[in-house]
Amino acid sequence: MTFGQRLRSLRLGRGLTQKECGKLFQLSESAIGMYERDQREPSLELVRRIADYFEVTIDYILGRDHYISEGKARYTAADHWTDEERELADAFIQTIRHRKKTSMTKNESQ
């Protein structure tokens, strides 16, 4: 999976539009689209910021491994999964993490 595919999967997993994602990283909506289509290469600093925001390793966001967080395997038997299966699992995991954070924030404000 490419950087663009991983970025798209992570963004969708958080329920973000390209415009919302762009605002997070001080980029335009079109820049996010170009990254997702692999028409543009991000700077190392941007890769780091994206990895930090989505709580993944830089190796993961660059497509170098199938681990979503430092030292923890995400899937069992992941070597046998298709890219589409991994993308769906990534989106699901990110959605659950986002809901958990949102729930914790709501509970803290009550």
PDB file as gemmi writes it, atoms N, CA and C in Angstrom:
CRYST1    1.000    1.000    1.000  90.00  90.00  90.00 P 1                      
ATOM      1  N   MET A   1       0.839  -1.175   0.000  1.00  0.00           N  
ATOM      2  CA  MET A   1       0.000   0.000   0.000  1.00  0.00           C  
ATOM      3  C   MET A   1       0.889   1.245   0.000  1.00  0.00           C  
ATOM      4  N   THR A   2       0.534   2.237  -0.767  1.00  0.00           N  
ATOM      5  CA  THR A   2       1.341   3.454  -0.881  1.00  0.00           C  
ATOM      6  C   THR A   2       1.012   4.442   0.236  1.00  0.00           C  
ATOM      7  N   PHE A   3       1.833   5.488   0.347  1.00  0.00           N  
ATOM      8  CA  PHE A   3       1.566   6.550   1.309  1.00  0.00           C  
ATOM      9  C   PHE A   3       0.166   7.123   1.082  1.00  0.00           C  
ATOM     10  N   GLY A   4      -0.159   7.415  -0.159  1.00  0.00           N  
ATOM     11  CA  GLY A   4      -1.460   7.994  -0.477  1.00  0.00           C  
ATOM     12  C   GLY A   4      -2.621   7.102  -0.066  1.00  0.00           C  
ATOM     13  N   GLN A   5      -2.486   5.816  -0.323  1.00  0.00           N  
ATOM     14  CA  GLN A   5      -3.534   4.872   0.061  1.00  0.00           C  
ATOM     15  C   GLN A   5      -3.670   4.795   1.584  1.00  0.00           C  
ATOM     16  N   ARG A   6      -2.541   4.796   2.274  1.00  0.00           N  
ATOM     17  CA  ARG A   6      -2.592   4.756   3.740  1.00  0.00           C  
ATOM     18  C   ARG A   6      -3.211   6.037   4.290  1.00  0.00           C  
ATOM     19  N   LEU A   7      -2.815   7.194   3.731  1.00  0.00           N  
ATOM     20  CA  LEU A   7      -3.366   8.462   4.192  1.00  0.00           C  
ATOM     21  C   LEU A   7      -4.878   8.472   4.001  1.00  0.00           C  
ATOM     22  N   ARG A   8      -5.336   8.063   2.845  1.00  0.00           N  
ATOM     23  CA  ARG A   8      -6.776   8.026   2.580  1.00  0.00           C  
ATOM     24  C   ARG A   8      -7.494   7.104   3.558  1.00  0.00           C  
ATOM     25  N   SER A   9      -6.943   5.931   3.777  1.00  0.00           N  
ATOM     26  CA  SER A   9      -7.547   4.975   4.696  1.00  0.00           C  
ATOM     27  C   SER A   9      -7.632   5.534   6.118  1.00  0.00           C  
ATOM     28  N   LEU A  10      -6.554   6.141   6.564  1.00  0.00           N  
ATOM     29  CA  LEU A  10      -6.538   6.723   7.913  1.00  0.00           C  
ATOM     30  C   LEU A  10      -7.518   7.894   8.011  1.00  0.00           C  
ATOM     31  N   ARG A  11      -7.547   8.733   6.991  1.00  0.00           N  
ATOM     32  CA  ARG A  11      -8.458   9.880   6.982  1.00  0.00           C  
ATOM     33  C   ARG A  11      -9.909   9.423   7.040  1.00  0.00           C  
ATOM     34  N   LEU A  12     -10.264   8.466   6.188  1.00  0.00           N  
ATOM     35  CA  LEU A  12     -11.630   7.958   6.169  1.00  0.00           C  
ATOM     36  C   LEU A  12     -11.979   7.259   7.473  1.00  0.00           C  
ATOM     37  N   GLY A  13     -11.002   6.587   8.058  1.00  0.00           N  
ATOM     38  CA  GLY A  13     -11.222   5.922   9.336  1.00  0.00           C  
ATOM     39  C   GLY A  13     -11.595   6.885  10.445  1.00  0.00           C  
ATOM     40  N   ARG A  14     -11.139   8.108  10.324  1.00  0.00           N  
ATOM     41  CA  ARG A  14     -11.481   9.150  11.307  1.00  0.00           C  
ATOM     42  C   ARG A  14     -12.717   9.940  10.886  1.00  0.00           C  
ATOM     43  N   GLY A  15     -13.254   9.607   9.723  1.00  0.00           N  
ATOM     44  CA  GLY A  15     -14.436  10.314   9.246  1.00  0.00           C  
ATOM     45  C   GLY A  15     -14.157  11.733   8.807  1.00  0.00           C  
ATOM     46  N   LEU A  16     -12.933  11.982   8.342  1.00  0.00           N  
ATOM     47  CA  LEU A  16     -12.533  13.324   7.921  1.00  0.00           C  
ATOM     48  C   LEU A  16     -12.684  13.496   6.420  1.00  0.00           C  
ATOM     49  N   THR A  17     -13.091  14.681   6.002  1.00  0.00           N  
ATOM     50  CA  THR A  17     -13.073  15.020   4.578  1.00  0.00           C  
ATOM     51  C   THR A  17     -11.644  15.454   4.236  1.00  0.00           C  
ATOM     52  N   GLN A  18     -11.364  15.564   2.949  1.00  0.00           N  
ATOM     53  CA  GLN A  18     -10.046  16.056   2.545  1.00  0.00           C  
ATOM     54  C   GLN A  18      -9.846  17.489   3.037  1.00  0.00           C  
ATOM     55  N   LYS A  19     -10.906  18.266   3.024  1.00  0.00           N  
ATOM     56  CA  LYS A  19     -10.824  19.657   3.483  1.00  0.00           C  
ATOM     57  C   LYS A  19     -10.485  19.708   4.972  1.00  0.00           C  
ATOM     58  N   GLU A  20     -11.168  18.887   5.786  1.00  0.00           N  
ATOM     59  CA  GLU A  20     -10.903  18.857   7.226  1.00  0.00           C  
ATOM     60  C   GLU A  20      -9.480  18.379   7.514  1.00  0.00           C  
ATOM     61  N   CYS A  21      -9.049  17.380   6.763  1.00  0.00           N  
ATOM     62  CA  CYS A  21      -7.688  16.864   6.930  1.00  0.00           C  
ATOM     63  C   CYS A  21      -6.671  17.937   6.562  1.00  0.00           C  
ATOM     64  N   GLY A  22      -6.941  18.657   5.501  1.00  0.00           N  
ATOM     65  CA  GLY A  22      -6.056  19.736   5.088  1.00  0.00           C  
ATOM     66  C   GLY A  22      -5.904  20.792   6.176  1.00  0.00           C  
ATOM     67  N   LYS A  23      -7.014  21.155   6.803  1.00  0.00           N  
ATOM     68  CA  LYS A  23      -6.965  22.149   7.889  1.00  0.00           C  
ATOM     69  C   LYS A  23      -6.101  21.664   9.044  1.00  0.00           C  
ATOM     70  N   LEU A  24      -6.195  20.385   9.359  1.00  0.00           N  
ATOM     71  CA  LEU A  24      -5.391  19.825  10.451  1.00  0.00           C  
ATOM     72  C   LEU A  24      -3.896  20.009  10.213  1.00  0.00           C  
ATOM     73  N   PHE A  25      -3.492  19.886   8.945  1.00  0.00           N  
ATOM     74  CA  PHE A  25      -2.073  19.934   8.614  1.00  0.00           C  
ATOM     75  C   PHE A  25      -1.680  21.212   7.879  1.00  0.00           C  
ATOM     76  N   GLN A  26      -2.578  22.184   7.900  1.00  0.00           N  
ATOM     77  CA  GLN A  26      -2.345  23.484   7.259  1.00  0.00           C  
ATOM     78  C   GLN A  26      -2.022  23.317   5.766  1.00  0.00           C  
ATOM     79  N   LEU A  27      -2.855  22.507   5.114  1.00  0.00           N  
ATOM     80  CA  LEU A  27      -2.725  22.239   3.684  1.00  0.00           C  
ATOM     81  C   LEU A  27      -4.070  22.469   3.015  1.00  0.00           C  
ATOM     82  N   SER A  28      -4.068  22.624   1.719  1.00  0.00           N  
ATOM     83  CA  SER A  28      -5.328  22.762   0.993  1.00  0.00           C  
ATOM     84  C   SER A  28      -5.958  21.391   0.770  1.00  0.00           C  
ATOM     85  N   GLU A  29      -7.235  21.414   0.481  1.00  0.00           N  
ATOM     86  CA  GLU A  29      -7.952  20.187   0.146  1.00  0.00           C  
ATOM     87  C   GLU A  29      -7.316  19.519  -1.072  1.00  0.00           C  
ATOM     88  N   SER A  30      -6.923  20.333  -2.051  1.00  0.00           N  
ATOM     89  CA  SER A  30      -6.321  19.767  -3.262  1.00  0.00           C  
ATOM     90  C   SER A  30      -4.966  19.123  -2.968  1.00  0.00           C  
ATOM     91  N   ALA A  31      -4.217  19.672  -2.012  1.00  0.00           N  
ATOM     92  CA  ALA A  31      -2.928  19.064  -1.646  1.00  0.00           C  
ATOM     93  C   ALA A  31      -3.154  17.674  -1.054  1.00  0.00           C  
ATOM     94  N   ILE A  32      -4.165  17.554  -0.184  1.00  0.00           N  
ATOM     95  CA  ILE A  32      -4.480  16.239   0.399  1.00  0.00           C  
ATOM     96  C   ILE A  32      -4.852  15.274  -0.714  1.00  0.00           C  
ATOM     97  N   GLY A  33      -5.663  15.721  -1.653  1.00  0.00           N  
ATOM     98  CA  GLY A  33      -6.043  14.875  -2.785  1.00  0.00           C  
ATOM     99  C   GLY A  33      -4.849  14.424  -3.595  1.00  0.00           C  
ATOM    100  N   MET A  34      -3.905  15.328  -3.811  1.00  0.00           N  
ATOM    101  CA  MET A  34      -2.701  14.969  -4.571  1.00  0.00           C  
ATOM    102  C   MET A  34      -1.854  13.957  -3.809  1.00  0.00           C  
ATOM    103  N   TYR A  35      -1.750  14.107  -2.485  1.00  0.00           N  
ATOM    104  CA  TYR A  35      -1.021  13.117  -1.688  1.00  0.00           C  
ATOM    105  C   TYR A  35      -1.716  11.760  -1.781  1.00  0.00           C  
ATOM    106  N   GLU A  36      -3.041  11.772  -1.670  1.00  0.00           N  
ATOM    107  CA  GLU A  36      -3.786  10.509  -1.707  1.00  0.00           C  
ATOM    108  C   GLU A  36      -3.698   9.818  -3.063  1.00  0.00           C  
ATOM    109  N   ARG A  37      -3.532  10.580  -4.120  1.00  0.00           N  
ATOM    110  CA  ARG A  37      -3.379   9.997  -5.464  1.00  0.00           C  
ATOM    111  C   ARG A  37      -1.913   9.731  -5.810  1.00  0.00           C  
ATOM    112  N   ASP A  38      -1.047   9.951  -4.822  1.00  0.00           N  
ATOM    113  CA  ASP A  38       0.401   9.754  -5.009  1.00  0.00           C  
ATOM    114  C   ASP A  38       0.948  10.612  -6.136  1.00  0.00           C  
ATOM    115  N   GLN A  39       0.391  11.809  -6.293  1.00  0.00           N  
ATOM    116  CA  GLN A  39       0.875  12.760  -7.292  1.00  0.00           C  
ATOM    117  C   GLN A  39       1.842  13.761  -6.664  1.00  0.00           C  
ATOM    118  N   ARG A  40       1.967  13.697  -5.369  1.00  0.00           N  
ATOM    119  CA  ARG A  40       2.824  14.623  -4.645  1.00  0.00           C  
ATOM    120  C   ARG A  40       3.486  13.874  -3.496  1.00  0.00           C  
ATOM    121  N   GLU A  41       4.756  14.193  -3.227  1.00  0.00           N  
ATOM    122  CA  GLU A  41       5.510  13.544  -2.148  1.00  0.00           C  
ATOM    123  C   GLU A  41       5.545  14.459  -0.922  1.00  0.00           C  
ATOM    124  N   PRO A  42       5.208  13.940   0.253  1.00  0.00           N  
ATOM    125  CA  PRO A  42       5.236  14.772   1.453  1.00  0.00           C  
ATOM    126  C   PRO A  42       6.656  14.958   1.975  1.00  0.00           C  
ATOM    127  N   SER A  43       6.838  16.047   2.694  1.00  0.00           N  
ATOM    128  CA  SER A  43       8.125  16.252   3.371  1.00  0.00           C  
ATOM    129  C   SER A  43       8.211  15.288   4.550  1.00  0.00           C  
ATOM    130  N   LEU A  44       9.409  15.059   5.032  1.00  0.00           N  
ATOM    131  CA  LEU A  44       9.591  14.196   6.196  1.00  0.00           C  
ATOM    132  C   LEU A  44       8.842  14.759   7.402  1.00  0.00           C  
ATOM    133  N   GLU A  45       8.866  16.072   7.563  1.00  0.00           N  
ATOM    134  CA  GLU A  45       8.155  16.707   8.669  1.00  0.00           C  
ATOM    135  C   GLU A  45       6.647  16.447   8.582  1.00  0.00           C  
ATOM    136  N   LEU A  46       6.081  16.535   7.380  1.00  0.00           N  
ATOM    137  CA  LEU A  46       4.655  16.270   7.220  1.00  0.00           C  
ATOM    138  C   LEU A  46       4.341  14.804   7.501  1.00  0.00           C  
ATOM    139  N   VAL A  47       5.182  13.907   7.045  1.00  0.00           N  
ATOM    140  CA  VAL A  47       4.986  12.477   7.325  1.00  0.00           C  
ATOM    141  C   VAL A  47       4.961  12.251   8.839  1.00  0.00           C  
ATOM    142  N   ARG A  48       5.881  12.879   9.550  1.00  0.00           N  
ATOM    143  CA  ARG A  48       5.933  12.735  11.008  1.00  0.00           C  
ATOM    144  C   ARG A  48       4.659  13.266  11.655  1.00  0.00           C  
ATOM    145  N   ARG A  49       4.194  14.437  11.226  1.00  0.00           N  
ATOM    146  CA  ARG A  49       2.987  15.031  11.802  1.00  0.00           C  
ATOM    147  C   ARG A  49       1.758  14.165  11.532  1.00  0.00           C  
ATOM    148  N   ILE A  50       1.671  13.626  10.321  1.00  0.00           N  
ATOM    149  CA  ILE A  50       0.541  12.755   9.982  1.00  0.00           C  
ATOM    150  C   ILE A  50       0.581  11.480  10.819  1.00  0.00           C  
ATOM    151  N   ALA A  51       1.751  10.870  10.917  1.00  0.00           N  
ATOM    152  CA  ALA A  51       1.888   9.654  11.718  1.00  0.00           C  
ATOM    153  C   ALA A  51       1.522   9.924  13.182  1.00  0.00           C  
ATOM    154  N   ASP A  52       1.972  11.041  13.715  1.00  0.00           N  
ATOM    155  CA  ASP A  52       1.644  11.390  15.104  1.00  0.00           C  
ATOM    156  C   ASP A  52       0.145  11.590  15.281  1.00  0.00           C  
ATOM    157  N   TYR A  53      -0.477  12.313  14.372  1.00  0.00           N  
ATOM    158  CA  TYR A  53      -1.908  12.582  14.495  1.00  0.00           C  
ATOM    159  C   TYR A  53      -2.723  11.293  14.463  1.00  0.00           C  
ATOM    160  N   PHE A  54      -2.402  10.406  13.518  1.00  0.00           N  
ATOM    161  CA  PHE A  54      -3.164   9.174  13.368  1.00  0.00           C  
ATOM    162  C   PHE A  54      -2.652   8.046  14.271  1.00  0.00           C  
ATOM    163  N   GLU A  55      -1.634   8.344  15.064  1.00  0.00           N  
ATOM    164  CA  GLU A  55      -1.067   7.391  16.026  1.00  0.00           C  
ATOM    165  C   GLU A  55      -0.587   6.107  15.360  1.00  0.00           C  
ATOM    166  N   VAL A  56       0.181   6.287  14.292  1.00  0.00           N  
ATOM    167  CA  VAL A  56       0.788   5.166  13.580  1.00  0.00           C  
ATOM    168  C   VAL A  56       2.286   5.426  13.474  1.00  0.00           C  
ATOM    169  N   THR A  57       3.043   4.420  13.123  1.00  0.00           N  
ATOM    170  CA  THR A  57       4.477   4.608  12.924  1.00  0.00           C  
ATOM    171  C   THR A  57       4.733   5.233  11.558  1.00  0.00           C  
ATOM    172  N   ILE A  58       5.877   5.846  11.422  1.00  0.00           N  
ATOM    173  CA  ILE A  58       6.272   6.388  10.123  1.00  0.00           C  
ATOM    174  C   ILE A  58       6.420   5.245   9.122  1.00  0.00           C  
ATOM    175  N   ASP A  59       6.965   4.124   9.547  1.00  0.00           N  
ATOM    176  CA  ASP A  59       7.073   2.971   8.654  1.00  0.00           C  
ATOM    177  C   ASP A  59       5.698   2.535   8.156  1.00  0.00           C  
ATOM    178  N   TYR A  60       4.708   2.569   9.032  1.00  0.00           N  
ATOM    179  CA  TYR A  60       3.359   2.182   8.620  1.00  0.00           C  
ATOM    180  C   TYR A  60       2.832   3.153   7.558  1.00  0.00           C  
ATOM    181  N   ILE A  61       2.893   4.438   7.829  1.00  0.00           N  
ATOM    182  CA  ILE A  61       2.322   5.428   6.904  1.00  0.00           C  
ATOM    183  C   ILE A  61       3.046   5.397   5.552  1.00  0.00           C  
ATOM    184  N   LEU A  62       4.316   5.013   5.552  1.00  0.00           N  
ATOM    185  CA  LEU A  62       5.065   4.917   4.297  1.00  0.00           C  
ATOM    186  C   LEU A  62       4.903   3.562   3.609  1.00  0.00           C  
ATOM    187  N   GLY A  63       4.130   2.665   4.221  1.00  0.00           N  
ATOM    188  CA  GLY A  63       3.869   1.370   3.603  1.00  0.00           C  
ATOM    189  C   GLY A  63       4.974   0.351   3.794  1.00  0.00           C  
ATOM    190  N   ARG A  64       5.859   0.591   4.764  1.00  0.00           N  
ATOM    191  CA  ARG A  64       6.987  -0.310   4.988  1.00  0.00           C  
ATOM    192  C   ARG A  64       6.630  -1.496   5.869  1.00  0.00           C  
ATOM    193  N   ASP A  65       5.531  -1.411   6.618  1.00  0.00           N  
ATOM    194  CA  ASP A  65       5.090  -2.552   7.411  1.00  0.00           C  
ATOM    195  C   ASP A  65       3.585  -2.503   7.609  1.00  0.00           C  
ATOM    196  N   HIS A  66       3.052  -3.542   8.240  1.00  0.00           N  
ATOM    197  CA  HIS A  66       1.613  -3.647   8.460  1.00  0.00           C  
ATOM    198  C   HIS A  66       1.275  -3.495   9.931  1.00  0.00           C  
ATOM    199  N   TYR A  67       2.090  -2.761  10.655  1.00  0.00           N  
ATOM    200  CA  TYR A  67       1.867  -2.507  12.064  1.00  0.00           C  
ATOM    201  C   TYR A  67       1.363  -1.087  12.215  1.00  0.00           C  
ATOM    202  N   ILE A  68       0.337  -0.917  13.014  1.00  0.00           N  
ATOM    203  CA  ILE A  68      -0.250   0.407  13.127  1.00  0.00           C  
ATOM    204  C   ILE A  68       0.359   1.212  14.263  1.00  0.00           C  
ATOM    205  N   SER A  69       0.880   0.581  15.290  1.00  0.00           N  
ATOM    206  CA  SER A  69       1.529   1.325  16.366  1.00  0.00           C  
ATOM    207  C   SER A  69       2.795   0.617  16.792  1.00  0.00           C  
ATOM    208  N   GLU A  70       3.681   1.374  17.343  1.00  0.00           N  
ATOM    209  CA  GLU A  70       5.018   0.896  17.682  1.00  0.00           C  
ATOM    210  C   GLU A  70       4.989  -0.412  18.455  1.00  0.00           C  
ATOM    211  N   GLY A  71       5.578  -1.453  17.901  1.00  0.00           N  
ATOM    212  CA  GLY A  71       5.765  -2.710  18.595  1.00  0.00           C  
ATOM    213  C   GLY A  71       4.542  -3.580  18.760  1.00  0.00           C  
ATOM    214  N   LYS A  72       3.398  -3.226  18.178  1.00  0.00           N  
ATOM    215  CA  LYS A  72       2.189  -4.024  18.356  1.00  0.00           C  
ATOM    216  C   LYS A  72       1.659  -4.470  17.002  1.00  0.00           C  
ATOM    217  N   ALA A  73       1.568  -5.765  16.797  1.00  0.00           N  
ATOM    218  CA  ALA A  73       0.996  -6.281  15.556  1.00  0.00           C  
ATOM    219  C   ALA A  73      -0.499  -6.020  15.569  1.00  0.00           C  
ATOM    220  N   ARG A  74      -1.018  -5.558  14.461  1.00  0.00           N  
ATOM    221  CA  ARG A  74      -2.441  -5.270  14.382  1.00  0.00           C  
ATOM    222  C   ARG A  74      -3.240  -6.507  14.072  1.00  0.00           C  
ATOM    223  N   TYR A  75      -2.738  -7.360  13.227  1.00  0.00           N  
ATOM    224  CA  TYR A  75      -3.526  -8.471  12.738  1.00  0.00           C  
ATOM    225  C   TYR A  75      -2.769  -9.783  12.957  1.00  0.00           C  
ATOM    226  N   THR A  76      -3.514 -10.834  13.113  1.00  0.00           N  
ATOM    227  CA  THR A  76      -2.905 -12.150  13.056  1.00  0.00           C  
ATOM    228  C   THR A  76      -3.076 -12.645  11.630  1.00  0.00           C  
ATOM    229  N   ALA A  77      -2.100 -13.291  11.113  1.00  0.00           N  
ATOM    230  CA  ALA A  77      -2.096 -13.810   9.736  1.00  0.00           C  
ATOM    231  C   ALA A  77      -2.255 -12.708   8.691  1.00  0.00           C  
ATOM    232  N   ALA A  78      -1.795 -11.497   9.005  1.00  0.00           N  
ATOM    233  CA  ALA A  78      -1.944 -10.360   8.088  1.00  0.00           C  
ATOM    234  C   ALA A  78      -1.196 -10.563   6.780  1.00  0.00           C  
ATOM    235  N   ASP A  79      -0.182 -11.408   6.778  1.00  0.00           N  
ATOM    236  CA  ASP A  79       0.570 -11.641   5.552  1.00  0.00           C  
ATOM    237  C   ASP A  79      -0.306 -12.231   4.452  1.00  0.00           C  
ATOM    238  N   HIS A  80      -1.424 -12.809   4.835  1.00  0.00           N  
ATOM    239  CA  HIS A  80      -2.300 -13.454   3.860  1.00  0.00           C  
ATOM    240  C   HIS A  80      -3.478 -12.564   3.462  1.00  0.00           C  
ATOM    241  N   TRP A  81      -3.527 -11.347   3.978  1.00  0.00           N  
ATOM    242  CA  TRP A  81      -4.630 -10.438   3.661  1.00  0.00           C  
ATOM    243  C   TRP A  81      -4.334  -9.676   2.381  1.00  0.00           C  
ATOM    244  N   THR A  82      -5.392  -9.315   1.679  1.00  0.00           N  
ATOM    245  CA  THR A  82      -5.233  -8.463   0.498  1.00  0.00           C  
ATOM    246  C   THR A  82      -5.094  -7.014   0.957  1.00  0.00           C  
ATOM    247  N   ASP A  83      -4.649  -6.154   0.066  1.00  0.00           N  
ATOM    248  CA  ASP A  83      -4.564  -4.724   0.388  1.00  0.00           C  
ATOM    249  C   ASP A  83      -5.939  -4.174   0.764  1.00  0.00           C  
ATOM    250  N   GLU A  84      -6.965  -4.626   0.082  1.00  0.00           N  
ATOM    251  CA  GLU A  84      -8.325  -4.152   0.383  1.00  0.00           C  
ATOM    252  C   GLU A  84      -8.746  -4.569   1.796  1.00  0.00           C  
ATOM    253  N   GLU A  85      -8.430  -5.798   2.190  1.00  0.00           N  
ATOM    254  CA  GLU A  85      -8.766  -6.257   3.539  1.00  0.00           C  
ATOM    255  C   GLU A  85      -8.023  -5.442   4.594  1.00  0.00           C  
ATOM    256  N   ARG A  86      -6.752  -5.155   4.345  1.00  0.00           N  
ATOM    257  CA  ARG A  86      -5.980  -4.337   5.282  1.00  0.00           C  
ATOM    258  C   ARG A  86      -6.557  -2.929   5.379  1.00  0.00           C  
ATOM    259  N   GLU A  87      -6.939  -2.362   4.226  1.00  0.00           N  
ATOM    260  CA  GLU A  87      -7.502  -1.008   4.208  1.00  0.00           C  
ATOM    261  C   GLU A  87      -8.803  -0.957   5.007  1.00  0.00           C  
ATOM    262  N   LEU A  88      -9.653  -1.957   4.841  1.00  0.00           N  
ATOM    263  CA  LEU A  88     -10.898  -2.002   5.602  1.00  0.00           C  
ATOM    264  C   LEU A  88     -10.628  -2.146   7.099  1.00  0.00           C  
ATOM    265  N   ALA A  89      -9.672  -2.991   7.445  1.00  0.00           N  
ATOM    266  CA  ALA A  89      -9.321  -3.162   8.855  1.00  0.00           C  
ATOM    267  C   ALA A  89      -8.752  -1.871   9.427  1.00  0.00           C  
ATOM    268  N   ASP A  90      -7.904  -1.184   8.669  1.00  0.00           N  
ATOM    269  CA  ASP A  90      -7.344   0.102   9.106  1.00  0.00           C  
ATOM    270  C   ASP A  90      -8.456   1.103   9.391  1.00  0.00           C  
ATOM    271  N   ALA A  91      -9.401   1.198   8.459  1.00  0.00           N  
ATOM    272  CA  ALA A  91     -10.503   2.150   8.621  1.00  0.00           C  
ATOM    273  C   ALA A  91     -11.333   1.809   9.852  1.00  0.00           C  
ATOM    274  N   PHE A  92     -11.582   0.539  10.063  1.00  0.00           N  
ATOM    275  CA  PHE A  92     -12.349   0.107  11.231  1.00  0.00           C  
ATOM    276  C   PHE A  92     -11.630   0.457  12.530  1.00  0.00           C  
ATOM    277  N   ILE A  93     -10.348   0.159  12.595  1.00  0.00           N  
ATOM    278  CA  ILE A  93      -9.560   0.453  13.794  1.00  0.00           C  
ATOM    279  C   ILE A  93      -9.557   1.949  14.072  1.00  0.00           C  
ATOM    280  N   GLN A  94      -9.341   2.759  13.054  1.00  0.00           N  
ATOM    281  CA  GLN A  94      -9.319   4.208  13.241  1.00  0.00           C  
ATOM    282  C   GLN A  94     -10.678   4.734  13.687  1.00  0.00           C  
ATOM    283  N   THR A  95     -11.754   4.164  13.168  1.00  0.00           N  
ATOM    284  CA  THR A  95     -13.096   4.581  13.582  1.00  0.00           C  
ATOM    285  C   THR A  95     -13.317   4.281  15.057  1.00  0.00           C  
ATOM    286  N   ILE A  96     -12.935   3.104  15.489  1.00  0.00           N  
ATOM    287  CA  ILE A  96     -13.083   2.724  16.899  1.00  0.00           C  
ATOM    288  C   ILE A  96     -12.252   3.647  17.782  1.00  0.00           C  
ATOM    289  N   ARG A  97     -11.019   3.926  17.394  1.00  0.00           N  
ATOM    290  CA  ARG A  97     -10.166   4.816  18.187  1.00  0.00           C  
ATOM    291  C   ARG A  97     -10.766   6.220  18.277  1.00  0.00           C  
ATOM    292  N   HIS A  98     -11.294   6.706  17.151  1.00  0.00           N  
ATOM    293  CA  HIS A  98     -11.895   8.042  17.136  1.00  0.00           C  
ATOM    294  C   HIS A  98     -13.113   8.088  18.058  1.00  0.00           C  
ATOM    295  N   ARG A  99     -13.966   7.074  17.985  1.00  0.00           N  
ATOM    296  CA  ARG A  99     -15.155   7.026  18.846  1.00  0.00           C  
ATOM    297  C   ARG A  99     -14.755   6.968  20.317  1.00  0.00           C  
ATOM    298  N   LYS A 100     -13.724   6.216  20.615  1.00  0.00           N  
ATOM    299  CA  LYS A 100     -13.258   6.103  21.992  1.00  0.00           C  
ATOM    300  C   LYS A 100     -12.773   7.460  22.502  1.00  0.00           C  
ATOM    301  N   LYS A 101     -11.983   8.169  21.695  1.00  0.00           N  
ATOM    302  CA  LYS A 101     -11.486   9.483  22.087  1.00  0.00           C  
ATOM    303  C   LYS A 101     -12.630  10.469  22.260  1.00  0.00           C  
ATOM    304  N   THR A 102     -13.590  10.441  21.319  1.00  0.00           N  
ATOM    305  CA  THR A 102     -14.735  11.346  21.392  1.00  0.00           C  
ATOM    306  C   THR A 102     -15.548  11.078  22.648  1.00  0.00           C  
ATOM    307  N   SER A 103     -15.748   9.805  22.958  1.00  0.00           N  
ATOM    308  CA  SER A 103     -16.488   9.432  24.158  1.00  0.00           C  
ATOM    309  C   SER A 103     -15.775   9.883  25.419  1.00  0.00           C  
ATOM    310  N   MET A 104     -14.453   9.723  25.454  1.00  0.00           N  
ATOM    311  CA  MET A 104     -13.674  10.121  26.621  1.00  0.00           C  
ATOM    312  C   MET A 104     -13.734  11.633  26.791  1.00  0.00           C  
ATOM    313  N   THR A 105     -13.673  12.388  25.698  1.00  0.00           N  
ATOM    314  CA  THR A 105     -13.735  13.849  25.757  1.00  0.00           C  
ATOM    315  C   THR A 105     -15.092  14.307  26.285  1.00  0.00           C  
ATOM    316  N   LYS A 106     -16.164  13.674  25.820  1.00  0.00           N  
ATOM    317  CA  LYS A 106     -17.511  14.026  26.280  1.00  0.00           C  
ATOM    318  C   LYS A 106     -17.656  13.738  27.779  1.00  0.00           C  
ATOM    319  N   ASN A 107     -17.134  12.598  28.230  1.00  0.00           N  
ATOM    320  CA  ASN A 107     -17.227  12.236  29.645  1.00  0.00           C  
ATOM    321  C   ASN A 107     -16.455  13.195  30.528  1.00  0.00           C  
ATOM    322  N   GLU A 108     -15.313  13.681  30.046  1.00  0.00           N  
ATOM    323  CA  GLU A 108     -14.497  14.609  30.828  1.00  0.00           C  
ATOM    324  C   GLU A 108     -15.169  15.961  30.977  1.00  0.00           C  
ATOM    325  N   SER A 109     -15.956  16.352  29.962  1.00  0.00           N  
ATOM    326  CA  SER A 109     -16.592  17.668  30.012  1.00  0.00           C  
ATOM    327  C   SER A 109     -17.892  17.660  30.821  1.00  0.00           C  
ATOM    328  N   GLN A 110     -18.360  16.497  31.214  1.00  0.00           N  
ATOM    329  CA  GLN A 110     -19.610  16.417  31.983  1.00  0.00           C  
ATOM    330  C   GLN A 110     -19.371  16.503  33.461  1.00  0.00           C  
TER     331      GLN A 110                                                      
END                                                                             
